[in-house]
């Protein structure tokens, strides 16, 4: 029988612009915070998993050097926006195989050093990537999905704006979120156009720094606060899509979610709280259906009924999500785990989902010409 994997420590920095801190400062703050939270000493760590997208070669070793953790195995993980969640998945696999007993997983990014702008779909290979040749970027991809969604579902742009309103309202309760100002539908729709129908307030901030860390272990736990267990952990890559693909079908996320639900022995109806990849407003609506929170065609109704807001049946992105909390790529998937752990242990002060026992995180990563997404990850946690 494979051992249970527990998440015993969780910490993150504020997601913000950190001009006075280095990536090393951010990482060490989150890592030491998670170790303190778990009551684990540096010499008890058997292995480390470092998630990052733009930091460069052997980044994890560089970031940990000054803490003196230079002996254990350290794995640097890059999987676009799903890097952090992929690192957690790999750590869970190793723990269940008995390779290690206690590991530290962290993600970090310092996007403000890049100077802003859109993130490329993939490497700028204009000879082989027809999307790159056409100037395709992530905002334009999601804008096409948004336009198609509004057309097929006979909806108005106000529906998309309501996602931003909900998540900004949640983010206003989160002291670690980058954007903490509530907005109205009118403000969202009148913000600067990015790619029709998306406006600026419907896109996650691209200038943000931050780090998040968790401690995972298979060791017996002492009595105390509720024990958070990893019930399901799945990562998948996208299929090649021949011919005209359905841009509203988040197939990779639905497939990954099915694997995670099967591992956990649970279904969408059992989930109490969700942190999902709302890089753009339309994404959240598509993922409602891919994760089974709403039946096909009913995501808009789920939102309108208030079921995904705090106080609703299954609150989604109580942290504020990427739209409000921010999206430092390598840190995002780990930060989602931090939020869900806090929710399940009733430590999410100001935004607590009452009675939450089962939580789900979902994070996609990257875009490749002819493929839905490069990667998708889903984790299910429970107490």
mmCIF file of C-alpha atoms in Angstrom:
data_model
loop_
_atom_site.group_PDB
_atom_site.id
_atom_site.type_symbol
_atom_site.label_atom_id
_atom_site.label_comp_id
_atom_site.label_asym_id
_atom_site.label_seq_id
_atom_site.Cartn_x
_atom_site.Cartn_y
_atom_site.Cartn_z
ATOM 1 C CA UNK A 1 0.000 0.000 0.000
ATOM 2 C CA UNK A 2 1.304 3.427 -0.937
ATOM 3 C CA UNK A 3 1.702 5.850 1.977
ATOM 4 C CA UNK A 4 -0.448 8.921 2.448
ATOM 5 C CA UNK A 5 1.143 12.246 1.493
ATOM 6 C CA UNK A 6 0.413 15.119 3.860
ATOM 7 C CA UNK A 7 0.882 18.833 3.331
ATOM 8 C CA UNK A 8 2.190 19.966 6.702
ATOM 9 C CA UNK A 9 3.610 23.424 6.002
ATOM 10 C CA UNK A 10 2.470 26.248 3.735
ATOM 11 C CA UNK A 11 3.690 29.797 3.201
ATOM 12 C CA UNK A 12 3.936 32.466 0.541
ATOM 13 C CA UNK A 13 5.106 36.013 0.085
ATOM 14 C CA UNK A 14 2.780 38.796 -0.954
ATOM 15 C CA UNK A 15 2.337 38.763 -4.722
ATOM 16 C CA UNK A 16 3.412 42.280 -5.642
ATOM 17 C CA UNK A 17 6.239 44.319 -7.113
ATOM 18 C CA UNK A 18 9.320 43.610 -4.994
ATOM 19 C CA UNK A 19 11.951 46.038 -6.248
ATOM 20 C CA UNK A 20 13.821 45.866 -2.931
ATOM 21 C CA UNK A 21 14.049 42.045 -2.867
ATOM 22 C CA UNK A 22 15.870 39.525 -5.002
ATOM 23 C CA UNK A 23 14.477 36.214 -6.189
ATOM 24 C CA UNK A 24 16.659 34.636 -3.515
ATOM 25 C CA UNK A 25 15.026 36.805 -0.831
ATOM 26 C CA UNK A 26 11.544 35.852 -1.989
ATOM 27 C CA UNK A 27 12.298 32.144 -2.195
ATOM 28 C CA UNK A 28 13.952 31.944 1.193
ATOM 29 C CA UNK A 29 11.126 33.861 2.836
ATOM 30 C CA UNK A 30 8.532 31.397 1.509
ATOM 31 C CA UNK A 31 10.680 28.306 2.111
ATOM 32 C CA UNK A 32 11.587 29.179 5.681
ATOM 33 C CA UNK A 33 7.965 30.114 6.351
ATOM 34 C CA UNK A 34 6.758 26.715 5.146
ATOM 35 C CA UNK A 35 9.398 24.901 7.216
ATOM 36 C CA UNK A 36 8.411 26.849 10.344
ATOM 37 C CA UNK A 37 4.751 26.142 9.644
ATOM 38 C CA UNK A 38 5.521 22.425 9.414
ATOM 39 C CA UNK A 39 7.866 22.406 12.401
ATOM 40 C CA UNK A 40 10.568 20.872 10.201
ATOM 41 C CA UNK A 41 14.289 21.636 10.478
ATOM 42 C CA UNK A 42 16.526 22.211 7.459
ATOM 43 C CA UNK A 43 18.369 18.933 7.991
ATOM 44 C CA UNK A 44 15.106 16.964 7.887
ATOM 45 C CA UNK A 45 14.545 17.770 4.203
ATOM 46 C CA UNK A 46 15.273 14.751 1.970
ATOM 47 C CA UNK A 47 14.745 16.491 -1.385
ATOM 48 C CA UNK A 48 13.631 19.772 -2.915
ATOM 49 C CA UNK A 49 11.628 20.715 -5.984
ATOM 50 C CA UNK A 50 12.087 24.226 -7.408
ATOM 51 C CA UNK A 51 9.574 25.584 -9.928
ATOM 52 C CA UNK A 52 10.413 28.556 -12.147
ATOM 53 C CA UNK A 53 10.012 29.635 -15.765
ATOM 54 C CA UNK A 54 12.397 32.506 -16.503
ATOM 55 C CA UNK A 55 15.126 32.233 -13.849
ATOM 56 C CA UNK A 56 17.775 30.290 -15.771
ATOM 57 C CA UNK A 57 20.064 27.349 -15.196
ATOM 58 C CA UNK A 58 20.316 25.537 -11.798
ATOM 59 C CA UNK A 59 18.215 28.275 -10.236
ATOM 60 C CA UNK A 60 17.061 26.157 -7.300
ATOM 61 C CA UNK A 61 20.593 25.458 -6.150
ATOM 62 C CA UNK A 62 21.464 29.135 -6.349
ATOM 63 C CA UNK A 63 18.407 30.148 -4.352
ATOM 64 C CA UNK A 64 19.029 27.606 -1.593
ATOM 65 C CA UNK A 65 22.803 28.028 -1.335
ATOM 66 C CA UNK A 66 22.830 30.642 1.407
ATOM 67 C CA UNK A 67 20.475 28.601 3.577
ATOM 68 C CA UNK A 68 23.045 25.848 3.693
ATOM 69 C CA UNK A 69 20.772 23.231 2.116
ATOM 70 C CA UNK A 70 23.273 22.006 -0.454
ATOM 71 C CA UNK A 71 23.300 18.245 -0.026
ATOM 72 C CA UNK A 72 19.842 16.781 -0.795
ATOM 73 C CA UNK A 73 18.556 16.094 -4.281
ATOM 74 C CA UNK A 74 17.180 19.237 -5.901
ATOM 75 C CA UNK A 75 14.988 19.122 -9.008
ATOM 76 C CA UNK A 76 14.457 22.231 -11.139
ATOM 77 C CA UNK A 77 11.043 22.087 -12.803
ATOM 78 C CA UNK A 78 9.803 24.169 -15.749
ATOM 79 C CA UNK A 79 6.373 23.508 -17.252
ATOM 80 C CA UNK A 80 5.210 27.040 -18.091
ATOM 81 C CA UNK A 81 2.381 28.279 -15.839
ATOM 82 C CA UNK A 82 1.919 24.736 -14.514
ATOM 83 C CA UNK A 83 5.512 24.565 -13.231
ATOM 84 C CA UNK A 84 4.630 24.840 -9.533
ATOM 85 C CA UNK A 85 1.805 22.302 -9.715
ATOM 86 C CA UNK A 86 4.022 19.953 -11.721
ATOM 87 C CA UNK A 87 6.707 20.203 -9.028
ATOM 88 C CA UNK A 88 4.125 19.228 -6.398
ATOM 89 C CA UNK A 89 3.019 16.301 -8.560
ATOM 90 C CA UNK A 90 6.585 15.014 -8.974
ATOM 91 C CA UNK A 91 7.195 15.345 -5.246
ATOM 92 C CA UNK A 92 4.030 13.354 -4.483
ATOM 93 C CA UNK A 93 5.158 10.585 -6.825
ATOM 94 C CA UNK A 94 8.562 10.314 -5.137
ATOM 95 C CA UNK A 95 7.011 10.281 -1.659
ATOM 96 C CA UNK A 96 4.506 7.584 -2.563
ATOM 97 C CA UNK A 97 7.305 5.471 -4.034
ATOM 98 C CA UNK A 98 9.162 5.739 -0.751
ATOM 99 C CA UNK A 99 12.163 7.562 -2.212
ATOM 100 C CA UNK A 100 11.840 10.317 0.390
ATOM 101 C CA UNK A 101 9.935 11.002 3.597
ATOM 102 C CA UNK A 102 9.907 14.810 3.721
ATOM 103 C CA UNK A 103 10.367 17.253 0.849
ATOM 104 C CA UNK A 104 10.237 20.985 0.273
ATOM 105 C CA UNK A 105 8.512 22.308 -2.853
ATOM 106 C CA UNK A 106 8.593 25.933 -3.886
ATOM 107 C CA UNK A 107 7.851 28.144 -6.869
ATOM 108 C CA UNK A 108 9.140 31.626 -7.564
ATOM 109 C CA UNK A 109 9.087 34.249 -10.294
ATOM 110 C CA UNK A 110 10.183 37.853 -10.629
ATOM 111 C CA UNK A 111 8.351 39.055 -13.710
ATOM 112 C CA UNK A 112 8.906 42.755 -13.012
ATOM 113 C CA UNK A 113 12.535 42.267 -14.075
ATOM 114 C CA UNK A 114 11.350 41.347 -17.571
ATOM 115 C CA UNK A 115 9.877 44.774 -18.210
ATOM 116 C CA UNK A 116 6.298 43.723 -18.992
ATOM 117 C CA UNK A 117 4.571 42.753 -22.208
ATOM 118 C CA UNK A 118 2.799 39.553 -23.219
ATOM 119 C CA UNK A 119 4.230 36.113 -22.566
ATOM 120 C CA UNK A 120 4.981 34.152 -25.776
ATOM 121 C CA UNK A 121 2.969 31.020 -26.506
ATOM 122 C CA UNK A 122 6.222 29.083 -26.877
ATOM 123 C CA UNK A 123 9.739 29.605 -28.180
ATOM 124 C CA UNK A 124 9.708 32.173 -30.975
ATOM 125 C CA UNK A 125 10.298 29.676 -33.752
ATOM 126 C CA UNK A 126 8.643 31.464 -36.642
ATOM 127 C CA UNK A 127 9.604 28.737 -39.110
ATOM 128 C CA UNK A 128 7.624 25.975 -37.408
ATOM 129 C CA UNK A 129 4.967 27.828 -35.364
ATOM 130 C CA UNK A 130 2.193 29.139 -37.559
ATOM 131 C CA UNK A 131 0.614 30.926 -34.590
ATOM 132 C CA UNK A 132 3.814 32.835 -33.869
ATOM 133 C CA UNK A 133 4.033 33.868 -37.540
ATOM 134 C CA UNK A 134 0.548 35.347 -37.222
ATOM 135 C CA UNK A 135 1.480 37.307 -34.086
ATOM 136 C CA UNK A 136 -0.612 35.138 -31.790
ATOM 137 C CA UNK A 137 -0.301 35.777 -28.041
ATOM 138 C CA UNK A 138 -2.097 34.334 -25.037
ATOM 139 C CA UNK A 139 -4.506 37.310 -24.732
ATOM 140 C CA UNK A 140 -5.545 36.871 -28.362
ATOM 141 C CA UNK A 141 -6.062 33.129 -27.943
ATOM 142 C CA UNK A 142 -8.335 33.680 -24.959
ATOM 143 C CA UNK A 143 -10.063 36.566 -26.711
ATOM 144 C CA UNK A 144 -11.018 34.210 -29.538
ATOM 145 C CA UNK A 145 -12.378 31.783 -26.964
ATOM 146 C CA UNK A 146 -14.304 34.625 -25.346
ATOM 147 C CA UNK A 147 -15.861 35.759 -28.622
ATOM 148 C CA UNK A 148 -16.813 32.221 -29.554
ATOM 149 C CA UNK A 149 -18.284 31.585 -26.103
ATOM 150 C CA UNK A 150 -20.449 34.709 -26.170
ATOM 151 C CA UNK A 151 -21.646 33.850 -29.677
ATOM 152 C CA UNK A 152 -22.463 30.198 -29.042
ATOM 153 C CA UNK A 153 -24.040 30.744 -25.632
ATOM 154 C CA UNK A 154 -25.906 33.912 -26.674
ATOM 155 C CA UNK A 155 -24.324 35.854 -23.812
ATOM 156 C CA UNK A 156 -23.225 39.465 -23.436
ATOM 157 C CA UNK A 157 -19.773 40.715 -22.360
ATOM 158 C CA UNK A 158 -21.207 41.459 -18.910
ATOM 159 C CA UNK A 159 -20.949 37.737 -18.117
ATOM 160 C CA UNK A 160 -17.172 37.768 -18.538
ATOM 161 C CA UNK A 161 -16.919 40.965 -16.507
ATOM 162 C CA UNK A 162 -18.717 39.290 -13.603
ATOM 163 C CA UNK A 163 -15.773 36.874 -13.205
ATOM 164 C CA UNK A 164 -13.417 39.814 -12.717
ATOM 165 C CA UNK A 165 -15.834 41.455 -10.277
ATOM 166 C CA UNK A 166 -16.123 38.271 -8.195
ATOM 167 C CA UNK A 167 -12.409 37.576 -8.046
ATOM 168 C CA UNK A 168 -11.460 41.192 -7.326
ATOM 169 C CA UNK A 169 -14.005 41.177 -4.506
ATOM 170 C CA UNK A 170 -12.367 38.044 -3.112
ATOM 171 C CA UNK A 171 -8.888 39.495 -3.588
ATOM 172 C CA UNK A 172 -9.829 42.553 -1.548
ATOM 173 C CA UNK A 173 -10.036 40.171 1.443
ATOM 174 C CA UNK A 174 -6.607 38.652 0.844
ATOM 175 C CA UNK A 175 -3.681 40.628 2.308
ATOM 176 C CA UNK A 176 -1.249 38.748 0.028
ATOM 177 C CA UNK A 177 -3.044 39.626 -3.228
ATOM 178 C CA UNK A 178 -1.606 42.140 -5.652
ATOM 179 C CA UNK A 179 -4.945 43.736 -6.591
ATOM 180 C CA UNK A 180 -7.089 44.518 -3.549
ATOM 181 C CA UNK A 181 -9.576 47.032 -4.956
ATOM 182 C CA UNK A 182 -13.128 45.819 -5.725
ATOM 183 C CA UNK A 183 -14.460 46.761 -9.144
ATOM 184 C CA UNK A 184 -17.845 46.965 -10.824
ATOM 185 C CA UNK A 185 -19.028 45.432 -14.085
ATOM 186 C CA UNK A 186 -19.021 48.908 -15.596
ATOM 187 C CA UNK A 187 -15.423 49.520 -14.541
ATOM 188 C CA UNK A 188 -14.332 46.195 -15.978
ATOM 189 C CA UNK A 189 -16.017 46.783 -19.324
ATOM 190 C CA UNK A 190 -14.738 50.360 -19.624
ATOM 191 C CA UNK A 191 -11.120 49.490 -18.804
ATOM 192 C CA UNK A 192 -8.594 49.616 -21.635
ATOM 193 C CA UNK A 193 -9.366 47.180 -24.483
ATOM 194 C CA UNK A 194 -6.791 44.393 -24.884
ATOM 195 C CA UNK A 195 -8.320 42.000 -27.434
ATOM 196 C CA UNK A 196 -12.073 41.967 -27.991
ATOM 197 C CA UNK A 197 -13.984 41.091 -25.851
ATOM 198 C CA UNK A 198 -11.269 41.165 -23.165
ATOM 199 C CA UNK A 199 -10.408 44.386 -21.384
ATOM 200 C CA UNK A 200 -7.485 45.110 -19.084
ATOM 201 C CA UNK A 201 -9.352 44.135 -15.902
ATOM 202 C CA UNK A 202 -10.190 40.769 -17.450
ATOM 203 C CA UNK A 203 -6.513 39.808 -17.772
ATOM 204 C CA UNK A 204 -4.245 38.755 -14.917
ATOM 205 C CA UNK A 205 -1.473 41.240 -14.076
ATOM 206 C CA UNK A 206 1.753 40.539 -15.987
ATOM 207 C CA UNK A 207 4.038 42.534 -13.693
ATOM 208 C CA UNK A 208 4.222 40.652 -10.396
ATOM 209 C CA UNK A 209 6.821 38.943 -8.225
ATOM 210 C CA UNK A 210 6.356 36.300 -5.556
ATOM 211 C CA UNK A 211 7.168 32.917 -4.098
ATOM 212 C CA UNK A 212 5.213 30.115 -2.413
ATOM 213 C CA UNK A 213 6.337 26.928 -0.669
ATOM 214 C CA UNK A 214 4.899 23.771 0.856
ATOM 215 C CA UNK A 215 6.309 20.911 2.924
ATOM 216 C CA UNK A 216 5.086 17.431 2.004
ATOM 217 C CA UNK A 217 5.709 14.326 4.095
ATOM 218 C CA UNK A 218 4.733 10.708 4.618
ATOM 219 C CA UNK A 219 5.852 10.692 8.263
ATOM 220 C CA UNK A 220 3.290 10.126 11.026
ATOM 221 C CA UNK A 221 1.827 13.423 12.214
ATOM 222 C CA UNK A 222 1.246 14.565 15.772
ATOM 223 C CA UNK A 223 -2.224 15.630 16.817
ATOM 224 C CA UNK A 224 -3.002 19.268 16.224
ATOM 225 C CA UNK A 225 -4.629 21.217 13.452
ATOM 226 C CA UNK A 226 -6.482 19.326 10.692
ATOM 227 C CA UNK A 227 -4.182 17.123 8.600
ATOM 228 C CA UNK A 228 -4.246 18.039 4.914
ATOM 229 C CA UNK A 229 -3.798 14.990 2.696
ATOM 230 C CA UNK A 230 -3.087 14.927 -1.048
ATOM 231 C CA UNK A 231 -5.929 12.728 -2.299
ATOM 232 C CA UNK A 232 -5.320 13.075 -6.028
ATOM 233 C CA UNK A 233 -2.500 14.456 -8.174
ATOM 234 C CA UNK A 234 -2.495 14.404 -11.976
ATOM 235 C CA UNK A 235 -0.546 16.080 -14.774
ATOM 236 C CA UNK A 236 -1.215 15.669 -18.499
ATOM 237 C CA UNK A 237 0.022 17.178 -21.740
ATOM 238 C CA UNK A 238 -2.098 18.314 -24.637
ATOM 239 C CA UNK A 239 -3.117 16.286 -27.685
ATOM 240 C CA UNK A 240 -2.341 17.399 -31.218
ATOM 241 C CA UNK A 241 -5.576 18.765 -32.638
ATOM 242 C CA UNK A 242 -6.104 17.849 -36.265
ATOM 243 C CA UNK A 243 -8.219 20.133 -38.415
ATOM 244 C CA UNK A 244 -10.595 22.635 -36.824
ATOM 245 C CA UNK A 245 -10.442 22.231 -33.065
ATOM 246 C CA UNK A 246 -13.169 23.265 -30.647
ATOM 247 C CA UNK A 247 -11.587 26.194 -28.811
ATOM 248 C CA UNK A 248 -14.231 26.019 -26.065
ATOM 249 C CA UNK A 249 -13.414 22.422 -25.184
ATOM 250 C CA UNK A 250 -10.801 22.437 -22.394
ATOM 251 C CA UNK A 251 -10.149 18.775 -23.114
ATOM 252 C CA UNK A 252 -6.788 18.584 -21.364
ATOM 253 C CA UNK A 253 -8.221 19.958 -18.113
ATOM 254 C CA UNK A 254 -11.244 17.647 -18.237
ATOM 255 C CA UNK A 255 -8.948 14.670 -18.845
ATOM 256 C CA UNK A 256 -6.589 15.632 -16.021
ATOM 257 C CA UNK A 257 -9.494 16.229 -13.641
ATOM 258 C CA UNK A 258 -10.924 12.774 -14.359
ATOM 259 C CA UNK A 259 -7.602 11.203 -13.358
ATOM 260 C CA UNK A 260 -7.418 13.220 -10.129
ATOM 261 C CA UNK A 261 -11.033 12.431 -9.218
ATOM 262 C CA UNK A 262 -10.408 8.723 -9.832
ATOM 263 C CA UNK A 263 -7.331 8.754 -7.591
ATOM 264 C CA UNK A 264 -9.239 10.530 -4.840
ATOM 265 C CA UNK A 265 -12.335 8.347 -5.162
ATOM 266 C CA UNK A 266 -14.387 11.552 -5.356
ATOM 267 C CA UNK A 267 -16.403 13.537 -7.852
ATOM 268 C CA UNK A 268 -17.036 17.207 -8.598
ATOM 269 C CA UNK A 269 -20.043 17.155 -6.266
ATOM 270 C CA UNK A 270 -17.710 16.483 -3.326
ATOM 271 C CA UNK A 271 -15.545 19.583 -3.819
ATOM 272 C CA UNK A 272 -16.066 22.455 -1.371
ATOM 273 C CA UNK A 273 -13.556 25.037 -2.616
ATOM 274 C CA UNK A 274 -11.532 25.550 -5.811
ATOM 275 C CA UNK A 275 -8.483 27.528 -6.885
ATOM 276 C CA UNK A 276 -8.281 27.514 -10.679
ATOM 277 C CA UNK A 277 -6.267 29.121 -13.468
ATOM 278 C CA UNK A 278 -8.229 32.305 -14.271
ATOM 279 C CA UNK A 279 -5.493 34.015 -16.308
ATOM 280 C CA UNK A 280 -8.384 35.558 -18.294
ATOM 281 C CA UNK A 281 -12.042 35.771 -17.355
ATOM 282 C CA UNK A 282 -13.212 33.400 -20.066
ATOM 283 C CA UNK A 283 -10.874 30.699 -18.719
ATOM 284 C CA UNK A 284 -12.778 30.409 -15.441
ATOM 285 C CA UNK A 285 -16.072 29.822 -17.237
ATOM 286 C CA UNK A 286 -14.545 27.115 -19.432
ATOM 287 C CA UNK A 287 -12.960 25.400 -16.440
ATOM 288 C CA UNK A 288 -16.258 25.298 -14.515
ATOM 289 C CA UNK A 289 -17.443 22.809 -17.117
ATOM 290 C CA UNK A 290 -14.132 20.989 -17.620
ATOM 291 C CA UNK A 291 -13.878 20.317 -13.874
ATOM 292 C CA UNK A 292 -17.476 19.135 -13.707
ATOM 293 C CA UNK A 293 -18.654 21.992 -11.497
ATOM 294 C CA UNK A 294 -21.256 22.829 -14.141
ATOM 295 C CA UNK A 295 -22.793 20.746 -16.895
ATOM 296 C CA UNK A 296 -21.914 21.672 -20.506
ATOM 297 C CA UNK A 297 -23.503 24.983 -21.377
ATOM 298 C CA UNK A 298 -24.389 25.885 -17.784
ATOM 299 C CA UNK A 299 -21.271 27.705 -16.558
ATOM 300 C CA UNK A 300 -22.917 31.104 -16.942
ATOM 301 C CA UNK A 301 -25.891 30.033 -14.856
ATOM 302 C CA UNK A 302 -23.564 28.692 -12.140
ATOM 303 C CA UNK A 303 -21.893 32.105 -11.938
ATOM 304 C CA UNK A 304 -25.148 34.084 -12.026
ATOM 305 C CA UNK A 305 -26.619 32.057 -9.183
ATOM 306 C CA UNK A 306 -23.684 33.095 -7.003
ATOM 307 C CA UNK A 307 -22.599 29.501 -6.420
ATOM 308 C CA UNK A 308 -18.910 30.219 -7.073
ATOM 309 C CA UNK A 309 -18.580 33.255 -4.839
ATOM 310 C CA UNK A 310 -17.769 33.238 -1.136
ATOM 311 C CA UNK A 311 -20.900 31.994 0.616
ATOM 312 C CA UNK A 312 -21.937 29.995 -2.454
ATOM 313 C CA UNK A 313 -22.097 26.238 -2.945
ATOM 314 C CA UNK A 314 -18.529 25.879 -4.256
ATOM 315 C CA UNK A 315 -16.491 29.093 -3.962
ATOM 316 C CA UNK A 316 -13.937 29.458 -6.751
ATOM 317 C CA UNK A 317 -10.762 31.479 -6.270
ATOM 318 C CA UNK A 318 -11.408 32.794 -2.747
ATOM 319 C CA UNK A 319 -7.795 34.031 -2.824
ATOM 320 C CA UNK A 320 -8.715 36.360 -5.682
ATOM 321 C CA UNK A 321 -7.288 33.988 -8.263
ATOM 322 C CA UNK A 322 -4.767 35.041 -10.847
ATOM 323 C CA UNK A 323 -6.920 38.036 -11.751
ATOM 324 C CA UNK A 324 -6.534 39.633 -8.322
ATOM 325 C CA UNK A 325 -3.821 37.732 -6.450
ATOM 326 C CA UNK A 326 -1.455 37.900 -9.437
ATOM 327 C CA UNK A 327 0.334 35.307 -11.541
ATOM 328 C CA UNK A 328 4.097 34.942 -10.949
ATOM 329 C CA UNK A 329 4.261 31.918 -13.207
ATOM 330 C CA UNK A 330 6.448 29.445 -11.326
ATOM 331 C CA UNK A 331 4.846 30.301 -7.987
ATOM 332 C CA UNK A 332 1.192 30.100 -9.000
ATOM 333 C CA UNK A 333 0.588 26.343 -8.748
ATOM 334 C CA UNK A 334 2.234 26.151 -5.326
ATOM 335 C CA UNK A 335 0.344 29.233 -4.123
ATOM 336 C CA UNK A 336 -2.921 27.535 -5.066
ATOM 337 C CA UNK A 337 -1.947 24.628 -2.810
ATOM 338 C CA UNK A 338 -1.128 27.071 0.000
ATOM 339 C CA UNK A 339 -4.553 28.692 -0.268
ATOM 340 C CA UNK A 340 -6.422 25.399 -0.278
ATOM 341 C CA UNK A 341 -4.420 24.118 2.698
ATOM 342 C CA UNK A 342 -5.259 27.279 4.628
ATOM 343 C CA UNK A 343 -8.927 26.926 3.677
ATOM 344 C CA UNK A 344 -9.100 23.310 4.842
ATOM 345 C CA UNK A 345 -7.387 24.199 8.123
ATOM 346 C CA UNK A 346 -9.648 27.235 8.636
ATOM 347 C CA UNK A 347 -6.708 29.639 8.444
ATOM 348 C CA UNK A 348 -7.932 31.770 5.518
ATOM 349 C CA UNK A 349 -8.845 34.732 7.670
ATOM 350 C CA UNK A 350 -11.287 37.130 6.060
ATOM 351 C CA UNK A 351 -12.145 34.801 3.169
ATOM 352 C CA UNK A 352 -12.762 31.477 4.899
ATOM 353 C CA UNK A 353 -15.025 28.965 3.166
ATOM 354 C CA UNK A 354 -17.027 27.597 6.070
ATOM 355 C CA UNK A 355 -16.926 23.850 6.536
ATOM 356 C CA UNK A 356 -14.518 23.185 3.656
ATOM 357 C CA UNK A 357 -13.291 19.586 3.732
ATOM 358 C CA UNK A 358 -12.292 18.946 0.111
ATOM 359 C CA UNK A 359 -10.393 21.405 -2.080
ATOM 360 C CA UNK A 360 -9.227 21.320 -5.700
ATOM 361 C CA UNK A 361 -6.496 23.182 -7.555
ATOM 362 C CA UNK A 362 -6.194 23.410 -11.330
ATOM 363 C CA UNK A 363 -3.394 24.999 -13.333
ATOM 364 C CA UNK A 364 -2.648 24.898 -17.053
ATOM 365 C CA UNK A 365 0.581 25.865 -18.723
ATOM 366 C CA UNK A 366 1.778 27.042 -22.101
ATOM 367 C CA UNK A 367 0.379 27.035 -25.585
ATOM 368 C CA UNK A 368 1.682 25.195 -28.618
ATOM 369 C CA UNK A 369 0.396 25.522 -32.180
ATOM 370 C CA UNK A 370 -2.234 22.849 -32.726
ATOM 371 C CA UNK A 371 -2.389 21.784 -29.065
ATOM 372 C CA UNK A 372 -4.985 22.786 -26.437
ATOM 373 C CA UNK A 373 -2.335 23.463 -23.755
ATOM 374 C CA UNK A 374 1.184 22.225 -23.185
ATOM 375 C CA UNK A 375 0.369 21.013 -19.664
ATOM 376 C CA UNK A 376 -2.468 20.760 -17.188
ATOM 377 C CA UNK A 377 -2.439 19.785 -13.528
ATOM 378 C CA UNK A 378 -5.201 19.028 -11.022
ATOM 379 C CA UNK A 379 -4.749 18.299 -7.315
ATOM 380 C CA UNK A 380 -7.407 17.286 -4.808
ATOM 381 C CA UNK A 381 -6.745 17.853 -1.122
ATOM 382 C CA UNK A 382 -8.807 16.791 1.876
ATOM 383 C CA UNK A 383 -8.952 16.752 5.664
#
